[in-house]
mmCIF file with all atom_site columns, C-alpha atoms in Angstrom:
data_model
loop_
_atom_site.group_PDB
_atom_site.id
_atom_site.type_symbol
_atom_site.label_atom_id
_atom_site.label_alt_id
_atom_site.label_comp_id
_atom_site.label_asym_id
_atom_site.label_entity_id
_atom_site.label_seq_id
_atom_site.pdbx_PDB_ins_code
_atom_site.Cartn_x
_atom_site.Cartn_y
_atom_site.Cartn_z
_atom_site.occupancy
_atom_site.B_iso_or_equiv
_atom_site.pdbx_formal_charge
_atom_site.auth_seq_id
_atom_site.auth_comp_id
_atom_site.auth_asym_id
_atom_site.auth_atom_id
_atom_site.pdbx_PDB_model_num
ATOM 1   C CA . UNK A 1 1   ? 5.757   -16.830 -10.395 1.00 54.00 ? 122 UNK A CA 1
ATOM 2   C CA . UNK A 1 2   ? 5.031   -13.065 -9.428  1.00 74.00 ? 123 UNK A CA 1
ATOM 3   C CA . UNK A 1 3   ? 4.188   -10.778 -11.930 1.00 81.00 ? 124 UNK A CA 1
ATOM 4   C CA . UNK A 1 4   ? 5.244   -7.250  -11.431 1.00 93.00 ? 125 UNK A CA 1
ATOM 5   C CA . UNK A 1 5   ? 4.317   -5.602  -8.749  1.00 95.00 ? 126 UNK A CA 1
ATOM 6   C CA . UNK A 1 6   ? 4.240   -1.287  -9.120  1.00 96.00 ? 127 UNK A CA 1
ATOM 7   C CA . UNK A 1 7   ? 3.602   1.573   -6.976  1.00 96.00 ? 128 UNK A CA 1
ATOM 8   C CA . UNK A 1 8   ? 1.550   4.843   -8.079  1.00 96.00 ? 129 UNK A CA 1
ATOM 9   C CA . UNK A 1 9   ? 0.124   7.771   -5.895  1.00 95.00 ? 130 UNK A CA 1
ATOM 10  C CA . UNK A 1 10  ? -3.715  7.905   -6.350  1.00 95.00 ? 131 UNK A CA 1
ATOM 11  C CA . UNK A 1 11  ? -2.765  11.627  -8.170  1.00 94.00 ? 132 UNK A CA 1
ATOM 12  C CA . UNK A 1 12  ? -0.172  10.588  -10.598 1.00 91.00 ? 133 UNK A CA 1
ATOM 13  C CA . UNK A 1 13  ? -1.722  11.259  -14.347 1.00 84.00 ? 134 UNK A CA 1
ATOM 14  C CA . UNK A 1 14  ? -0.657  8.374   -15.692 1.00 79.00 ? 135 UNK A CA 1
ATOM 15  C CA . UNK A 1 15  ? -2.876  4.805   -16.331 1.00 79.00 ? 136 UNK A CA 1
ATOM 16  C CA . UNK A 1 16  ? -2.004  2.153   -13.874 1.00 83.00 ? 137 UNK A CA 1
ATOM 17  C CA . UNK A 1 17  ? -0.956  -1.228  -14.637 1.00 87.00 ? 138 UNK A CA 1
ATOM 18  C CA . UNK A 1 18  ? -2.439  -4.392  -14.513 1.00 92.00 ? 139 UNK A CA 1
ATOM 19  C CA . UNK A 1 19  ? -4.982  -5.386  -11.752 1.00 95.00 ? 140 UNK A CA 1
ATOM 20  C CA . UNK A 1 20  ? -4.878  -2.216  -9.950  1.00 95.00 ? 141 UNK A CA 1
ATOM 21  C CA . UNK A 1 21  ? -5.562  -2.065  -5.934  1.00 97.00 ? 142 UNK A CA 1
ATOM 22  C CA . UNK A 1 22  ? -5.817  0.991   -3.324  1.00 96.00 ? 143 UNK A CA 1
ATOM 23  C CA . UNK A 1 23  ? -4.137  -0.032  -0.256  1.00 97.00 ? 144 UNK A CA 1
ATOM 24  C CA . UNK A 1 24  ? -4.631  2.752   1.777   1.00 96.00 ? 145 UNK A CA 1
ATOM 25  C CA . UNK A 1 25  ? -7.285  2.803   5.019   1.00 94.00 ? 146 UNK A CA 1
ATOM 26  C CA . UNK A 1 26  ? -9.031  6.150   4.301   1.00 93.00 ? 147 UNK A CA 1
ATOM 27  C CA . UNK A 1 27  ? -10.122 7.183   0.899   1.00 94.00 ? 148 UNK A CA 1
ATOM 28  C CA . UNK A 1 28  ? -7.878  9.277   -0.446  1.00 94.00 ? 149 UNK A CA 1
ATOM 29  C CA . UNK A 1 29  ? -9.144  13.543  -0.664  1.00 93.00 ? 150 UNK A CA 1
ATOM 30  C CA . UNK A 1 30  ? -10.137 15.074  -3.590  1.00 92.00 ? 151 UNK A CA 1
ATOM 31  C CA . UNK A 1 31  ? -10.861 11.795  -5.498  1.00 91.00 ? 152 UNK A CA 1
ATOM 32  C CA . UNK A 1 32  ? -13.988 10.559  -6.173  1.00 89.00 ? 153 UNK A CA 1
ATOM 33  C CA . UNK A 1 33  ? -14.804 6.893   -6.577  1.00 87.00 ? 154 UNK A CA 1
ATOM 34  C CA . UNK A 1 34  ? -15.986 6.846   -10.067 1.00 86.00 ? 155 UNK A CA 1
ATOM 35  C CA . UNK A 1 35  ? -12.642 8.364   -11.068 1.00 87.00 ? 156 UNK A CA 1
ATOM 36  C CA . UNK A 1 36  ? -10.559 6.278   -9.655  1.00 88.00 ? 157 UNK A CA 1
ATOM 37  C CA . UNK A 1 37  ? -10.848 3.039   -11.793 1.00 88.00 ? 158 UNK A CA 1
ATOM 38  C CA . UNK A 1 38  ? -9.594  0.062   -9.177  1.00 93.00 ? 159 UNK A CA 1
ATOM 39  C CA . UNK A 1 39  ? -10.428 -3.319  -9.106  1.00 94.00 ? 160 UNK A CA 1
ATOM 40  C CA . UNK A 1 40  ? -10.540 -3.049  -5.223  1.00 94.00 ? 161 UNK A CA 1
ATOM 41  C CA . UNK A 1 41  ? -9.880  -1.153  -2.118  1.00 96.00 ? 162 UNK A CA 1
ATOM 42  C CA . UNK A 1 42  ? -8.218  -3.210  0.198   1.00 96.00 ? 163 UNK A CA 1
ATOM 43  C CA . UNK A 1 43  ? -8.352  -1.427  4.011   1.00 95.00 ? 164 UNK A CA 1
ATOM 44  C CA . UNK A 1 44  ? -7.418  -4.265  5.755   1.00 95.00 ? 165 UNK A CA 1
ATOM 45  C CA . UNK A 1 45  ? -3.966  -4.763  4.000   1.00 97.00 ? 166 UNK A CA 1
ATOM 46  C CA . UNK A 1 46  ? -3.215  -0.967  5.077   1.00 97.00 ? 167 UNK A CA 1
ATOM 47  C CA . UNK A 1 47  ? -1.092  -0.563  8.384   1.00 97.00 ? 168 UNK A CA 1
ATOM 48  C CA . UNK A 1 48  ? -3.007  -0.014  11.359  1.00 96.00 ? 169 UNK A CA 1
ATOM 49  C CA . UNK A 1 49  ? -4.171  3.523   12.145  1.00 95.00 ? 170 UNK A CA 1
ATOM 50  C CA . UNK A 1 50  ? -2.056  3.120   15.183  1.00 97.00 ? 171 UNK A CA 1
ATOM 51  C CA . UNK A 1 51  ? 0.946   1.959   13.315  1.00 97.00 ? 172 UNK A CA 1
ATOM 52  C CA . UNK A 1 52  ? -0.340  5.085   10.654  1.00 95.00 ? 173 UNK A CA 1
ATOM 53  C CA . UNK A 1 53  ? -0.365  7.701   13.487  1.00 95.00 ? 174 UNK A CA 1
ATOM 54  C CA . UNK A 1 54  ? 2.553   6.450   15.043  1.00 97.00 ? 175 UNK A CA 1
ATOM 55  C CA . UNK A 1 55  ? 4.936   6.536   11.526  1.00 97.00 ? 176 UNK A CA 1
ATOM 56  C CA . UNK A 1 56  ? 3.744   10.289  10.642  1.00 94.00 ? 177 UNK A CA 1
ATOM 57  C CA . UNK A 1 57  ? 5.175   9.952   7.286   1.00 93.00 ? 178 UNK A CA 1
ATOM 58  C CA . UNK A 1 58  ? 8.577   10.824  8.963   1.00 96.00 ? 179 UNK A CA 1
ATOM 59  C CA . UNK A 1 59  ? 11.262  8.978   7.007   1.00 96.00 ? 180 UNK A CA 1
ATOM 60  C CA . UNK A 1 60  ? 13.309  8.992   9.871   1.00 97.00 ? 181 UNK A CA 1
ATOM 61  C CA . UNK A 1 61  ? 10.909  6.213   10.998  1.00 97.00 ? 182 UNK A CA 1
ATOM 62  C CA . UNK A 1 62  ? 10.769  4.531   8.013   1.00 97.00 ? 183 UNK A CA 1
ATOM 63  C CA . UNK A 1 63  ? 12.577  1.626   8.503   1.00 97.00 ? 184 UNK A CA 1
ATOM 64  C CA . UNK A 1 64  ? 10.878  0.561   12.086  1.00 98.00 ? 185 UNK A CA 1
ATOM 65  C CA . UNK A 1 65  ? 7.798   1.323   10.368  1.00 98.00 ? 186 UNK A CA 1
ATOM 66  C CA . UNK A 1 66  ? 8.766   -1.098  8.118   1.00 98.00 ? 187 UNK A CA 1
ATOM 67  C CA . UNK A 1 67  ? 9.065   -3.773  10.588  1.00 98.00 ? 188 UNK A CA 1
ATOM 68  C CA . UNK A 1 68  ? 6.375   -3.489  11.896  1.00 98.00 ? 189 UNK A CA 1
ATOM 69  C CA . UNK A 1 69  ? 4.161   -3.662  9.279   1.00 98.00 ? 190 UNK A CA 1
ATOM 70  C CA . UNK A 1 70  ? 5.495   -6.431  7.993   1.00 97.00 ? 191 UNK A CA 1
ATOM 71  C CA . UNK A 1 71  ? 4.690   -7.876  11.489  1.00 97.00 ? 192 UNK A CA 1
ATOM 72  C CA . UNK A 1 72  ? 1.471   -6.543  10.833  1.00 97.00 ? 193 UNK A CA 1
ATOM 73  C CA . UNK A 1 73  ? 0.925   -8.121  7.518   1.00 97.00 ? 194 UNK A CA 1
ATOM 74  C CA . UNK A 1 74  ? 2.143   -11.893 8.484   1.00 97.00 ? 195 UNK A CA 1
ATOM 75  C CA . UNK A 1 75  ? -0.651  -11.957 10.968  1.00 96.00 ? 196 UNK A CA 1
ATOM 76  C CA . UNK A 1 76  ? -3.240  -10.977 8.181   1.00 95.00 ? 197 UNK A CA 1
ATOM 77  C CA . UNK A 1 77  ? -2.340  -13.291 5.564   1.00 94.00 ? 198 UNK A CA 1
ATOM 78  C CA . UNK A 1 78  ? -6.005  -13.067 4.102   1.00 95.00 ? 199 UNK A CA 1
ATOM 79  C CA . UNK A 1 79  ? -6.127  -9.652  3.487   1.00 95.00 ? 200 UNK A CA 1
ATOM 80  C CA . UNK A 1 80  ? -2.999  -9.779  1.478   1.00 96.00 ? 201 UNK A CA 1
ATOM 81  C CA . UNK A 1 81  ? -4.320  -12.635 -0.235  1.00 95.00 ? 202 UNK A CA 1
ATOM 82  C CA . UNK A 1 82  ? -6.004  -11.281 -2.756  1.00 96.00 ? 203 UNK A CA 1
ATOM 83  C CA . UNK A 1 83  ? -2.942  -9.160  -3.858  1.00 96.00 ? 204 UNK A CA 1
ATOM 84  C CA . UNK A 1 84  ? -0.894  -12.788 -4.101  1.00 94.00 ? 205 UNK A CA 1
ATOM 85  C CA . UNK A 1 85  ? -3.362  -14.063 -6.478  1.00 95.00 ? 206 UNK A CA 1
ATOM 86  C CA . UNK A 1 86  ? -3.436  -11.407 -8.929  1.00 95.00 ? 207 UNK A CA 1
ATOM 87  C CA . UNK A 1 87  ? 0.407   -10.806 -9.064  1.00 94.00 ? 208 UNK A CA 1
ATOM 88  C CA . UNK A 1 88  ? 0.322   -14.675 -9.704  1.00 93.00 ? 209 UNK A CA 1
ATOM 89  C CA . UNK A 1 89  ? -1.621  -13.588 -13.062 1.00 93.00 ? 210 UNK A CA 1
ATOM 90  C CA . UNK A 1 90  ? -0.144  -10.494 -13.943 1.00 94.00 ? 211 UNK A CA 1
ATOM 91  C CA . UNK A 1 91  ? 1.003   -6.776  -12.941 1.00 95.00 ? 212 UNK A CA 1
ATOM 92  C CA . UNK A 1 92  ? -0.508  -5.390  -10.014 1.00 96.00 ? 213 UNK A CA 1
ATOM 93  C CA . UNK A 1 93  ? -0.272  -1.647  -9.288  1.00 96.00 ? 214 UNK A CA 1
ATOM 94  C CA . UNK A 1 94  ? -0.778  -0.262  -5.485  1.00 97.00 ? 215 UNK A CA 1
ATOM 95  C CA . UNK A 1 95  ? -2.294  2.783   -5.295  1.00 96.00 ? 216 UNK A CA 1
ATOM 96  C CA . UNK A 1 96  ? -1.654  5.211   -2.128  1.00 96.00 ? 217 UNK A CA 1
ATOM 97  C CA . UNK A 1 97  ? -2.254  8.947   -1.610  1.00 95.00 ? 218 UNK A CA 1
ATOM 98  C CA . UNK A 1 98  ? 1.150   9.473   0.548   1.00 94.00 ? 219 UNK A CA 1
ATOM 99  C CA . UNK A 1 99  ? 3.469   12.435  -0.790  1.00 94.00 ? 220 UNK A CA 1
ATOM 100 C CA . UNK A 1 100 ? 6.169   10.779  0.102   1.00 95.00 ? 221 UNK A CA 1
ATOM 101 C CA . UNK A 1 101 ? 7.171   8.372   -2.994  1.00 94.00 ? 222 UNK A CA 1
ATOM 102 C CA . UNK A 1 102 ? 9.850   6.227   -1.460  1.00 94.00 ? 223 UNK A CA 1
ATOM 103 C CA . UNK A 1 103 ? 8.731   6.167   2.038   1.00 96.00 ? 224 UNK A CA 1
ATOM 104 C CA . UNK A 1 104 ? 5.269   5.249   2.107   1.00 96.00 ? 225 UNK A CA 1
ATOM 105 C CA . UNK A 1 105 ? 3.021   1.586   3.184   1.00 97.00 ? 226 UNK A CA 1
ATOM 106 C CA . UNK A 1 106 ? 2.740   1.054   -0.529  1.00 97.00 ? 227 UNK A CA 1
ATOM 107 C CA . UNK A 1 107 ? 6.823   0.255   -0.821  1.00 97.00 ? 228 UNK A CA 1
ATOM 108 C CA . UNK A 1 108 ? 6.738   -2.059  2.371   1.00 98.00 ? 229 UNK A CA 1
ATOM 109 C CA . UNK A 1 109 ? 3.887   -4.078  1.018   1.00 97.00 ? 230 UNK A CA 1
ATOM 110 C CA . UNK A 1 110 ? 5.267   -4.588  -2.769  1.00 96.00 ? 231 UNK A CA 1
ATOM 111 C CA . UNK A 1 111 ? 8.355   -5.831  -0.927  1.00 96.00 ? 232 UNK A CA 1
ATOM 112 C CA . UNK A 1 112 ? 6.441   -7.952  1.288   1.00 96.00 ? 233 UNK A CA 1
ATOM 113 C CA . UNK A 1 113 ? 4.774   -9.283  -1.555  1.00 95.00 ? 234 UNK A CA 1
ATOM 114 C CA . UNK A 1 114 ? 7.842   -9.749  -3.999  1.00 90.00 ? 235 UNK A CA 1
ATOM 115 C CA . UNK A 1 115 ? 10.117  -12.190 -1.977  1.00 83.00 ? 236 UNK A CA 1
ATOM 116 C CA . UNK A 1 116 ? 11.063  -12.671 1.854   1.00 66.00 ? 237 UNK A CA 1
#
């Protein structure tokens, strides 16, 4: 059983829920570490920068992007570990710094994460 799995940019003013996680590669600007309250920063479940550079936030690409991170995620299935095991207690929120709410790594990987 999966517990819920949300989605929250790093500057949203609202508290996060559950076991909370940043998934994105570089530290997001403007935020400091002590104010951002995570339980961990997981890099290596973020899409490659070349996958990164290549998407450009463009939601034209969105759905290729998605592909292939997915692609990129089966082939890491340790660094996306840790994100099973905590949805398997309870909520997990993904923190990312993208503008762009509904095309963004963070909605790919809660997907990936919820079901096939």
């Amino acid at each position: 059983m999966t517990g819920p799995i949300h989605t929250q940019r790093v500057y949203d003013d609202r508290p996060a829920e559950g076991s909370v996680y940043l998934v994105d590669r570089l530290w997001p600007r403007g935020v400091s570490k002590e104010e951002l309250h995570v339980d961990g920063w997981l890099k290596d479940v973020a899409p490659s920068a070349e996958l990164r550079t290549w998407f450009a936030h463009d939601p034209a690409r969105f759905e290729e992007f998605s592909r292939r991170y997915r692609r990129e995620l089966d082939r890491h299935p340790d660094a996306v570990r840790p994100l099973r095991e905590a949805a398997a207690a309870g909520p997990v929120t993904l923190l990312y710094a993208a503008r762009d709410t509904e095309h963004n790594q963070a909605i790919v990987l809660r997907d990936y994460l919820m079901g096939p």
